[in-house]
Amino acid sequence: MHLAERDPQPTVDPVTAWRVDRLRNARFSASLAEALARDRNYDLHALLELTDRGCPPELAARILAPLPS
């Protein structure tokens, strides 16, 4: 493969990267952190507050799941 044929590196949204980092530091699994960080309908601060109070990350995500439109 020639250099010109390579796919360009995807740009990483700095806000999403920051959200992933915060969630990972709060013991969210990598896959859950990625999914929640990309979905701006989740309130990051509310997720972190629940886990700070001892709520398991998976349950916090279920509690704060956005209602369907």
mmCIF file with all atom_site columns, N, CA and C in Angstrom:
data_model
loop_
_atom_site.group_PDB
_atom_site.id
_atom_site.type_symbol
_atom_site.label_atom_id
_atom_site.label_alt_id
_atom_site.label_comp_id
_atom_site.label_asym_id
_atom_site.label_entity_id
_atom_site.label_seq_id
_atom_site.pdbx_PDB_ins_code
_atom_site.Cartn_x
_atom_site.Cartn_y
_atom_site.Cartn_z
_atom_site.occupancy
_atom_site.B_iso_or_equiv
_atom_site.pdbx_formal_charge
_atom_site.auth_seq_id
_atom_site.auth_comp_id
_atom_site.auth_asym_id
_atom_site.auth_atom_id
_atom_site.pdbx_PDB_model_num
ATOM 1   N N  . MET A 1 1  ? 0.844   -1.175 0.000  1.00 0.00 ? 1  MET A N  1
ATOM 2   C CA . MET A 1 1  ? 0.000   0.000  0.000  1.00 0.00 ? 1  MET A CA 1
ATOM 3   C C  . MET A 1 1  ? 0.884   1.231  0.000  1.00 0.00 ? 1  MET A C  1
ATOM 4   N N  . HIS A 1 2  ? 0.593   2.141  -0.881 1.00 0.00 ? 2  HIS A N  1
ATOM 5   C CA . HIS A 1 2  ? 1.339   3.396  -0.944 1.00 0.00 ? 2  HIS A CA 1
ATOM 6   C C  . HIS A 1 2  ? 0.806   4.345  0.107  1.00 0.00 ? 2  HIS A C  1
ATOM 7   N N  . LEU A 1 3  ? 1.630   5.267  0.496  1.00 0.00 ? 3  LEU A N  1
ATOM 8   C CA . LEU A 1 3  ? 1.249   6.238  1.512  1.00 0.00 ? 3  LEU A CA 1
ATOM 9   C C  . LEU A 1 3  ? -0.020  6.983  1.108  1.00 0.00 ? 3  LEU A C  1
ATOM 10  N N  . ALA A 1 4  ? -0.169  7.301  -0.141 1.00 0.00 ? 4  ALA A N  1
ATOM 11  C CA . ALA A 1 4  ? -1.340  8.043  -0.614 1.00 0.00 ? 4  ALA A CA 1
ATOM 12  C C  . ALA A 1 4  ? -2.617  7.219  -0.520 1.00 0.00 ? 4  ALA A C  1
ATOM 13  N N  . GLU A 1 5  ? -2.492  5.896  -0.469 1.00 0.00 ? 5  GLU A N  1
ATOM 14  C CA . GLU A 1 5  ? -3.669  5.029  -0.422 1.00 0.00 ? 5  GLU A CA 1
ATOM 15  C C  . GLU A 1 5  ? -4.188  4.806  0.999  1.00 0.00 ? 5  GLU A C  1
ATOM 16  N N  . ARG A 1 6  ? -3.428  5.177  1.997  1.00 0.00 ? 6  ARG A N  1
ATOM 17  C CA . ARG A 1 6  ? -3.845  4.951  3.379  1.00 0.00 ? 6  ARG A CA 1
ATOM 18  C C  . ARG A 1 6  ? -5.026  5.841  3.736  1.00 0.00 ? 6  ARG A C  1
ATOM 19  N N  . ASP A 1 7  ? -5.860  5.310  4.612  1.00 0.00 ? 7  ASP A N  1
ATOM 20  C CA . ASP A 1 7  ? -6.958  6.114  5.133  1.00 0.00 ? 7  ASP A CA 1
ATOM 21  C C  . ASP A 1 7  ? -6.381  7.164  6.074  1.00 0.00 ? 7  ASP A C  1
ATOM 22  N N  . PRO A 1 8  ? -6.920  8.366  6.024  1.00 0.00 ? 8  PRO A N  1
ATOM 23  C CA . PRO A 1 8  ? -6.421  9.373  6.961  1.00 0.00 ? 8  PRO A CA 1
ATOM 24  C C  . PRO A 1 8  ? -6.816  8.994  8.390  1.00 0.00 ? 8  PRO A C  1
ATOM 25  N N  . GLN A 1 9  ? -6.021  9.430  9.336  1.00 0.00 ? 9  GLN A N  1
ATOM 26  C CA . GLN A 1 9  ? -6.336  9.168  10.742 1.00 0.00 ? 9  GLN A CA 1
ATOM 27  C C  . GLN A 1 9  ? -7.642  9.863  11.095 1.00 0.00 ? 9  GLN A C  1
ATOM 28  N N  . PRO A 1 10 ? -8.549  9.147  11.765 1.00 0.00 ? 10 PRO A N  1
ATOM 29  C CA . PRO A 1 10 ? -9.781  9.818  12.174 1.00 0.00 ? 10 PRO A CA 1
ATOM 30  C C  . PRO A 1 10 ? -9.469  10.885 13.215 1.00 0.00 ? 10 PRO A C  1
ATOM 31  N N  . THR A 1 11 ? -10.154 11.992 13.118 1.00 0.00 ? 11 THR A N  1
ATOM 32  C CA . THR A 1 11 ? -9.935  13.044 14.097 1.00 0.00 ? 11 THR A CA 1
ATOM 33  C C  . THR A 1 11 ? -10.693 12.687 15.370 1.00 0.00 ? 11 THR A C  1
ATOM 34  N N  . VAL A 1 12 ? -10.051 12.910 16.470 1.00 0.00 ? 12 VAL A N  1
ATOM 35  C CA . VAL A 1 12 ? -10.656 12.610 17.759 1.00 0.00 ? 12 VAL A CA 1
ATOM 36  C C  . VAL A 1 12 ? -11.255 13.901 18.307 1.00 0.00 ? 12 VAL A C  1
ATOM 37  N N  . ASP A 1 13 ? -12.554 13.858 18.579 1.00 0.00 ? 13 ASP A N  1
ATOM 38  C CA . ASP A 1 13 ? -13.224 15.002 19.179 1.00 0.00 ? 13 ASP A CA 1
ATOM 39  C C  . ASP A 1 13 ? -12.680 15.169 20.596 1.00 0.00 ? 13 ASP A C  1
ATOM 40  N N  . PRO A 1 14 ? -12.094 16.312 20.926 1.00 0.00 ? 14 PRO A N  1
ATOM 41  C CA . PRO A 1 14 ? -11.493 16.466 22.251 1.00 0.00 ? 14 PRO A CA 1
ATOM 42  C C  . PRO A 1 14 ? -12.514 16.375 23.394 1.00 0.00 ? 14 PRO A C  1
ATOM 43  N N  . VAL A 1 15 ? -13.737 16.795 23.158 1.00 0.00 ? 15 VAL A N  1
ATOM 44  C CA . VAL A 1 15 ? -14.757 16.711 24.205 1.00 0.00 ? 15 VAL A CA 1
ATOM 45  C C  . VAL A 1 15 ? -15.107 15.250 24.471 1.00 0.00 ? 15 VAL A C  1
ATOM 46  N N  . THR A 1 16 ? -15.266 14.471 23.415 1.00 0.00 ? 16 THR A N  1
ATOM 47  C CA . THR A 1 16 ? -15.563 13.052 23.574 1.00 0.00 ? 16 THR A CA 1
ATOM 48  C C  . THR A 1 16 ? -14.406 12.351 24.274 1.00 0.00 ? 16 THR A C  1
ATOM 49  N N  . ALA A 1 17 ? -13.183 12.671 23.887 1.00 0.00 ? 17 ALA A N  1
ATOM 50  C CA . ALA A 1 17 ? -12.011 12.068 24.524 1.00 0.00 ? 17 ALA A CA 1
ATOM 51  C C  . ALA A 1 17 ? -11.975 12.413 26.012 1.00 0.00 ? 17 ALA A C  1
ATOM 52  N N  . TRP A 1 18 ? -12.295 13.649 26.355 1.00 0.00 ? 18 TRP A N  1
ATOM 53  C CA . TRP A 1 18 ? -12.322 14.072 27.753 1.00 0.00 ? 18 TRP A CA 1
ATOM 54  C C  . TRP A 1 18 ? -13.406 13.317 28.514 1.00 0.00 ? 18 TRP A C  1
ATOM 55  N N  . ARG A 1 19 ? -14.577 13.166 27.898 1.00 0.00 ? 19 ARG A N  1
ATOM 56  C CA . ARG A 1 19 ? -15.674 12.441 28.545 1.00 0.00 ? 19 ARG A CA 1
ATOM 57  C C  . ARG A 1 19 ? -15.299 10.971 28.771 1.00 0.00 ? 19 ARG A C  1
ATOM 58  N N  . VAL A 1 20 ? -14.666 10.350 27.783 1.00 0.00 ? 20 VAL A N  1
ATOM 59  C CA . VAL A 1 20 ? -14.215 8.963  27.937 1.00 0.00 ? 20 VAL A CA 1
ATOM 60  C C  . VAL A 1 20 ? -13.243 8.863  29.106 1.00 0.00 ? 20 VAL A C  1
ATOM 61  N N  . ASP A 1 21 ? -12.304 9.775  29.165 1.00 0.00 ? 21 ASP A N  1
ATOM 62  C CA . ASP A 1 21 ? -11.309 9.766  30.228 1.00 0.00 ? 21 ASP A CA 1
ATOM 63  C C  . ASP A 1 21 ? -11.966 9.889  31.599 1.00 0.00 ? 21 ASP A C  1
ATOM 64  N N  . ARG A 1 22 ? -12.904 10.790 31.733 1.00 0.00 ? 22 ARG A N  1
ATOM 65  C CA . ARG A 1 22 ? -13.599 10.971 33.020 1.00 0.00 ? 22 ARG A CA 1
ATOM 66  C C  . ARG A 1 22 ? -14.373 9.712  33.399 1.00 0.00 ? 22 ARG A C  1
ATOM 67  N N  . LEU A 1 23 ? -15.059 9.110  32.441 1.00 0.00 ? 23 LEU A N  1
ATOM 68  C CA . LEU A 1 23 ? -15.839 7.902  32.717 1.00 0.00 ? 23 LEU A CA 1
ATOM 69  C C  . LEU A 1 23 ? -14.932 6.722  33.061 1.00 0.00 ? 23 LEU A C  1
ATOM 70  N N  . ARG A 1 24 ? -13.827 6.582  32.344 1.00 0.00 ? 24 ARG A N  1
ATOM 71  C CA . ARG A 1 24 ? -12.885 5.490  32.628 1.00 0.00 ? 24 ARG A CA 1
ATOM 72  C C  . ARG A 1 24 ? -12.301 5.646  34.031 1.00 0.00 ? 24 ARG A C  1
ATOM 73  N N  . ASN A 1 25 ? -12.020 6.883  34.432 1.00 0.00 ? 25 ASN A N  1
ATOM 74  C CA . ASN A 1 25 ? -11.505 7.137  35.779 1.00 0.00 ? 25 ASN A CA 1
ATOM 75  C C  . ASN A 1 25 ? -12.544 6.813  36.844 1.00 0.00 ? 25 ASN A C  1
ATOM 76  N N  . ALA A 1 26 ? -13.809 6.814  36.471 1.00 0.00 ? 26 ALA A N  1
ATOM 77  C CA . ALA A 1 26 ? -14.894 6.480  37.396 1.00 0.00 ? 26 ALA A CA 1
ATOM 78  C C  . ALA A 1 26 ? -15.257 4.994  37.319 1.00 0.00 ? 26 ALA A C  1
ATOM 79  N N  . ARG A 1 27 ? -14.384 4.177  36.731 1.00 0.00 ? 27 ARG A N  1
ATOM 80  C CA . ARG A 1 27 ? -14.529 2.718  36.670 1.00 0.00 ? 27 ARG A CA 1
ATOM 81  C C  . ARG A 1 27 ? -15.585 2.231  35.674 1.00 0.00 ? 27 ARG A C  1
ATOM 82  N N  . PHE A 1 28 ? -15.919 3.023  34.676 1.00 0.00 ? 28 PHE A N  1
ATOM 83  C CA . PHE A 1 28 ? -16.780 2.544  33.591 1.00 0.00 ? 28 PHE A CA 1
ATOM 84  C C  . PHE A 1 28 ? -15.913 1.691  32.670 1.00 0.00 ? 28 PHE A C  1
ATOM 85  N N  . SER A 1 29 ? -16.479 0.620  32.133 1.00 0.00 ? 29 SER A N  1
ATOM 86  C CA . SER A 1 29 ? -15.730 -0.206 31.177 1.00 0.00 ? 29 SER A CA 1
ATOM 87  C C  . SER A 1 29 ? -15.411 0.644  29.946 1.00 0.00 ? 29 SER A C  1
ATOM 88  N N  . ALA A 1 30 ? -14.414 0.218  29.202 1.00 0.00 ? 30 ALA A N  1
ATOM 89  C CA . ALA A 1 30 ? -14.015 0.973  28.007 1.00 0.00 ? 30 ALA A CA 1
ATOM 90  C C  . ALA A 1 30 ? -15.168 1.096  27.018 1.00 0.00 ? 30 ALA A C  1
ATOM 91  N N  . SER A 1 31 ? -15.883 0.004  26.782 1.00 0.00 ? 31 SER A N  1
ATOM 92  C CA . SER A 1 31 ? -16.961 0.049  25.790 1.00 0.00 ? 31 SER A CA 1
ATOM 93  C C  . SER A 1 31 ? -18.124 0.926  26.255 1.00 0.00 ? 31 SER A C  1
ATOM 94  N N  . LEU A 1 32 ? -18.477 0.840  27.545 1.00 0.00 ? 32 LEU A N  1
ATOM 95  C CA . LEU A 1 32 ? -19.571 1.676  28.060 1.00 0.00 ? 32 LEU A CA 1
ATOM 96  C C  . LEU A 1 32 ? -19.158 3.141  28.074 1.00 0.00 ? 32 LEU A C  1
ATOM 97  N N  . ALA A 1 33 ? -17.935 3.414  28.467 1.00 0.00 ? 33 ALA A N  1
ATOM 98  C CA . ALA A 1 33 ? -17.444 4.796  28.482 1.00 0.00 ? 33 ALA A CA 1
ATOM 99  C C  . ALA A 1 33 ? -17.481 5.399  27.083 1.00 0.00 ? 33 ALA A C  1
ATOM 100 N N  . GLU A 1 34 ? -17.041 4.632  26.086 1.00 0.00 ? 34 GLU A N  1
ATOM 101 C CA . GLU A 1 34 ? -17.053 5.123  24.697 1.00 0.00 ? 34 GLU A CA 1
ATOM 102 C C  . GLU A 1 34 ? -18.481 5.442  24.244 1.00 0.00 ? 34 GLU A C  1
ATOM 103 N N  . ALA A 1 35 ? -19.393 4.526  24.515 1.00 0.00 ? 35 ALA A N  1
ATOM 104 C CA . ALA A 1 35 ? -20.779 4.716  24.075 1.00 0.00 ? 35 ALA A CA 1
ATOM 105 C C  . ALA A 1 35 ? -21.413 5.925  24.759 1.00 0.00 ? 35 ALA A C  1
ATOM 106 N N  . LEU A 1 36 ? -21.216 6.049  26.054 1.00 0.00 ? 36 LEU A N  1
ATOM 107 C CA . LEU A 1 36 ? -21.819 7.157  26.790 1.00 0.00 ? 36 LEU A CA 1
ATOM 108 C C  . LEU A 1 36 ? -21.169 8.490  26.419 1.00 0.00 ? 36 LEU A C  1
ATOM 109 N N  . ALA A 1 37 ? -19.870 8.469  26.196 1.00 0.00 ? 37 ALA A N  1
ATOM 110 C CA . ALA A 1 37 ? -19.160 9.709  25.856 1.00 0.00 ? 37 ALA A CA 1
ATOM 111 C C  . ALA A 1 37 ? -19.618 10.261 24.518 1.00 0.00 ? 37 ALA A C  1
ATOM 112 N N  . ARG A 1 38 ? -19.939 9.391  23.589 1.00 0.00 ? 38 ARG A N  1
ATOM 113 C CA . ARG A 1 38 ? -20.374 9.830  22.260 1.00 0.00 ? 38 ARG A CA 1
ATOM 114 C C  . ARG A 1 38 ? -21.822 10.304 22.254 1.00 0.00 ? 38 ARG A C  1
ATOM 115 N N  . ASP A 1 39 ? -22.616 9.833  23.209 1.00 0.00 ? 39 ASP A N  1
ATOM 116 C CA . ASP A 1 39 ? -24.038 10.206 23.266 1.00 0.00 ? 39 ASP A CA 1
ATOM 117 C C  . ASP A 1 39 ? -24.198 11.397 24.199 1.00 0.00 ? 39 ASP A C  1
ATOM 118 N N  . ARG A 1 40 ? -24.328 12.572 23.622 1.00 0.00 ? 40 ARG A N  1
ATOM 119 C CA . ARG A 1 40 ? -24.405 13.804 24.414 1.00 0.00 ? 40 ARG A CA 1
ATOM 120 C C  . ARG A 1 40 ? -25.737 13.948 25.146 1.00 0.00 ? 40 ARG A C  1
ATOM 121 N N  . ASN A 1 41 ? -26.647 12.993 24.973 1.00 0.00 ? 41 ASN A N  1
ATOM 122 C CA . ASN A 1 41 ? -27.900 13.012 25.724 1.00 0.00 ? 41 ASN A CA 1
ATOM 123 C C  . ASN A 1 41 ? -27.699 12.544 27.161 1.00 0.00 ? 41 ASN A C  1
ATOM 124 N N  . TYR A 1 42 ? -26.540 11.948 27.447 1.00 0.00 ? 42 TYR A N  1
ATOM 125 C CA . TYR A 1 42 ? -26.223 11.537 28.808 1.00 0.00 ? 42 TYR A CA 1
ATOM 126 C C  . TYR A 1 42 ? -25.537 12.689 29.528 1.00 0.00 ? 42 TYR A C  1
ATOM 127 N N  . ASP A 1 43 ? -25.991 12.968 30.737 1.00 0.00 ? 43 ASP A N  1
ATOM 128 C CA . ASP A 1 43 ? -25.394 14.005 31.571 1.00 0.00 ? 43 ASP A CA 1
ATOM 129 C C  . ASP A 1 43 ? -24.180 13.401 32.273 1.00 0.00 ? 43 ASP A C  1
ATOM 130 N N  . LEU A 1 44 ? -23.003 13.775 31.830 1.00 0.00 ? 44 LEU A N  1
ATOM 131 C CA . LEU A 1 44 ? -21.767 13.229 32.372 1.00 0.00 ? 44 LEU A CA 1
ATOM 132 C C  . LEU A 1 44 ? -21.672 13.467 33.874 1.00 0.00 ? 44 LEU A C  1
ATOM 133 N N  . HIS A 1 45 ? -22.007 14.660 34.309 1.00 0.00 ? 45 HIS A N  1
ATOM 134 C CA . HIS A 1 45 ? -21.876 14.987 35.726 1.00 0.00 ? 45 HIS A CA 1
ATOM 135 C C  . HIS A 1 45 ? -22.837 14.164 36.578 1.00 0.00 ? 45 HIS A C  1
ATOM 136 N N  . ALA A 1 46 ? -24.024 13.909 36.077 1.00 0.00 ? 46 ALA A N  1
ATOM 137 C CA . ALA A 1 46 ? -24.985 13.074 36.806 1.00 0.00 ? 46 ALA A CA 1
ATOM 138 C C  . ALA A 1 46 ? -24.489 11.628 36.879 1.00 0.00 ? 46 ALA A C  1
ATOM 139 N N  . LEU A 1 47 ? -23.903 11.128 35.785 1.00 0.00 ? 47 LEU A N  1
ATOM 140 C CA . LEU A 1 47 ? -23.332 9.780  35.794 1.00 0.00 ? 47 LEU A CA 1
ATOM 141 C C  . LEU A 1 47 ? -22.238 9.664  36.854 1.00 0.00 ? 47 LEU A C  1
ATOM 142 N N  . LEU A 1 48 ? -21.362 10.659 36.886 1.00 0.00 ? 48 LEU A N  1
ATOM 143 C CA . LEU A 1 48 ? -20.258 10.636 37.837 1.00 0.00 ? 48 LEU A CA 1
ATOM 144 C C  . LEU A 1 48 ? -20.759 10.785 39.271 1.00 0.00 ? 48 LEU A C  1
ATOM 145 N N  . GLU A 1 49 ? -21.774 11.583 39.470 1.00 0.00 ? 49 GLU A N  1
ATOM 146 C CA . GLU A 1 49 ? -22.330 11.766 40.809 1.00 0.00 ? 49 GLU A CA 1
ATOM 147 C C  . GLU A 1 49 ? -22.919 10.452 41.332 1.00 0.00 ? 49 GLU A C  1
ATOM 148 N N  . LEU A 1 50 ? -23.653 9.752  40.476 1.00 0.00 ? 50 LEU A N  1
ATOM 149 C CA . LEU A 1 50 ? -24.216 8.469  40.893 1.00 0.00 ? 50 LEU A CA 1
ATOM 150 C C  . LEU A 1 50 ? -23.121 7.471  41.258 1.00 0.00 ? 50 LEU A C  1
ATOM 151 N N  . THR A 1 51 ? -22.085 7.386  40.436 1.00 0.00 ? 51 THR A N  1
ATOM 152 C CA . THR A 1 51 ? -21.018 6.422  40.733 1.00 0.00 ? 51 THR A CA 1
ATOM 153 C C  . THR A 1 51 ? -20.220 6.846  41.966 1.00 0.00 ? 51 THR A C  1
ATOM 154 N N  . ASP A 1 52 ? -20.079 8.144  42.185 1.00 0.00 ? 52 ASP A N  1
ATOM 155 C CA . ASP A 1 52 ? -19.404 8.617  43.399 1.00 0.00 ? 52 ASP A CA 1
ATOM 156 C C  . ASP A 1 52 ? -20.161 8.199  44.651 1.00 0.00 ? 52 ASP A C  1
ATOM 157 N N  . ARG A 1 53 ? -21.470 8.040  44.513 1.00 0.00 ? 53 ARG A N  1
ATOM 158 C CA . ARG A 1 53 ? -22.302 7.631  45.655 1.00 0.00 ? 53 ARG A CA 1
ATOM 159 C C  . ARG A 1 53 ? -22.423 6.114  45.768 1.00 0.00 ? 53 ARG A C  1
ATOM 160 N N  . GLY A 1 54 ? -21.675 5.381  44.930 1.00 0.00 ? 54 GLY A N  1
ATOM 161 C CA . GLY A 1 54 ? -21.629 3.935  45.041 1.00 0.00 ? 54 GLY A CA 1
ATOM 162 C C  . GLY A 1 54 ? -22.473 3.170  44.035 1.00 0.00 ? 54 GLY A C  1
ATOM 163 N N  . CYS A 1 55 ? -23.130 3.863  43.141 1.00 0.00 ? 55 CYS A N  1
ATOM 164 C CA . CYS A 1 55 ? -23.950 3.203  42.126 1.00 0.00 ? 55 CYS A CA 1
ATOM 165 C C  . CYS A 1 55 ? -23.026 2.549  41.088 1.00 0.00 ? 55 CYS A C  1
ATOM 166 N N  . PRO A 1 56 ? -23.265 1.294  40.738 1.00 0.00 ? 56 PRO A N  1
ATOM 167 C CA . PRO A 1 56 ? -22.450 0.665  39.692 1.00 0.00 ? 56 PRO A CA 1
ATOM 168 C C  . PRO A 1 56 ? -22.619 1.414  38.355 1.00 0.00 ? 56 PRO A C  1
ATOM 169 N N  . PRO A 1 57 ? -21.555 1.525  37.577 1.00 0.00 ? 57 PRO A N  1
ATOM 170 C CA . PRO A 1 57 ? -21.630 2.273  36.316 1.00 0.00 ? 57 PRO A CA 1
ATOM 171 C C  . PRO A 1 57 ? -22.755 1.827  35.381 1.00 0.00 ? 57 PRO A C  1
ATOM 172 N N  . GLU A 1 58 ? -22.950 0.517  35.260 1.00 0.00 ? 58 GLU A N  1
ATOM 173 C CA . GLU A 1 58 ? -23.996 0.027  34.349 1.00 0.00 ? 58 GLU A CA 1
ATOM 174 C C  . GLU A 1 58 ? -25.385 0.480  34.800 1.00 0.00 ? 58 GLU A C  1
ATOM 175 N N  . LEU A 1 59 ? -25.605 0.467  36.113 1.00 0.00 ? 59 LEU A N  1
ATOM 176 C CA . LEU A 1 59 ? -26.887 0.902  36.649 1.00 0.00 ? 59 LEU A CA 1
ATOM 177 C C  . LEU A 1 59 ? -27.051 2.412  36.489 1.00 0.00 ? 59 LEU A C  1
ATOM 178 N N  . ALA A 1 60 ? -26.001 3.167  36.708 1.00 0.00 ? 60 ALA A N  1
ATOM 179 C CA . ALA A 1 60 ? -26.057 4.614  36.518 1.00 0.00 ? 60 ALA A CA 1
ATOM 180 C C  . ALA A 1 60 ? -26.452 4.946  35.077 1.00 0.00 ? 60 ALA A C  1
ATOM 181 N N  . ALA A 1 61 ? -25.886 4.223  34.126 1.00 0.00 ? 61 ALA A N  1
ATOM 182 C CA . ALA A 1 61 ? -26.223 4.445  32.714 1.00 0.00 ? 61 ALA A CA 1
ATOM 183 C C  . ALA A 1 61 ? -27.683 4.120  32.444 1.00 0.00 ? 61 ALA A C  1
ATOM 184 N N  . ARG A 1 62 ? -28.184 3.058  33.054 1.00 0.00 ? 62 ARG A N  1
ATOM 185 C CA . ARG A 1 62 ? -29.605 2.686  32.864 1.00 0.00 ? 62 ARG A CA 1
ATOM 186 C C  . ARG A 1 62 ? -30.512 3.729  33.488 1.00 0.00 ? 62 ARG A C  1
ATOM 187 N N  . ILE A 1 63 ? -30.175 4.194  34.681 1.00 0.00 ? 63 ILE A N  1
ATOM 188 C CA . ILE A 1 63 ? -30.997 5.195  35.373 1.00 0.00 ? 63 ILE A CA 1
ATOM 189 C C  . ILE A 1 63 ? -31.091 6.479  34.556 1.00 0.00 ? 63 ILE A C  1
ATOM 190 N N  . LEU A 1 64 ? -29.989 6.883  33.973 1.00 0.00 ? 64 LEU A N  1
ATOM 191 C CA . LEU A 1 64 ? -29.933 8.163  33.254 1.00 0.00 ? 64 LEU A CA 1
ATOM 192 C C  . LEU A 1 64 ? -30.129 8.032  31.751 1.00 0.00 ? 64 LEU A C  1
ATOM 193 N N  . ALA A 1 65 ? -30.529 6.864  31.298 1.00 0.00 ? 65 ALA A N  1
ATOM 194 C CA . ALA A 1 65 ? -30.766 6.674  29.859 1.00 0.00 ? 65 ALA A CA 1
ATOM 195 C C  . ALA A 1 65 ? -31.830 7.656  29.381 1.00 0.00 ? 65 ALA A C  1
ATOM 196 N N  . PRO A 1 66 ? -31.564 8.333  28.268 1.00 0.00 ? 66 PRO A N  1
ATOM 197 C CA . PRO A 1 66 ? -32.538 9.278  27.731 1.00 0.00 ? 66 PRO A CA 1
ATOM 198 C C  . PRO A 1 66 ? -33.825 8.567  27.345 1.00 0.00 ? 66 PRO A C  1
ATOM 199 N N  . LEU A 1 67 ? -34.932 9.248  27.547 1.00 0.00 ? 67 LEU A N  1
ATOM 200 C CA . LEU A 1 67 ? -36.214 8.700  27.143 1.00 0.00 ? 67 LEU A CA 1
ATOM 201 C C  . LEU A 1 67 ? -36.313 8.706  25.622 1.00 0.00 ? 67 LEU A C  1
ATOM 202 N N  . PRO A 1 68 ? -36.972 7.695  25.052 1.00 0.00 ? 68 PRO A N  1
ATOM 203 C CA . PRO A 1 68 ? -37.133 7.679  23.589 1.00 0.00 ? 68 PRO A CA 1
ATOM 204 C C  . PRO A 1 68 ? -37.999 8.853  23.137 1.00 0.00 ? 68 PRO A C  1
ATOM 205 N N  . SER A 1 69 ? -37.695 9.335  21.968 1.00 0.00 ? 69 SER A N  1
ATOM 206 C CA . SER A 1 69 ? -38.448 10.493 21.438 1.00 0.00 ? 69 SER A CA 1
ATOM 207 C C  . SER A 1 69 ? -39.844 10.105 21.029 1.00 0.00 ? 69 SER A C  1
#
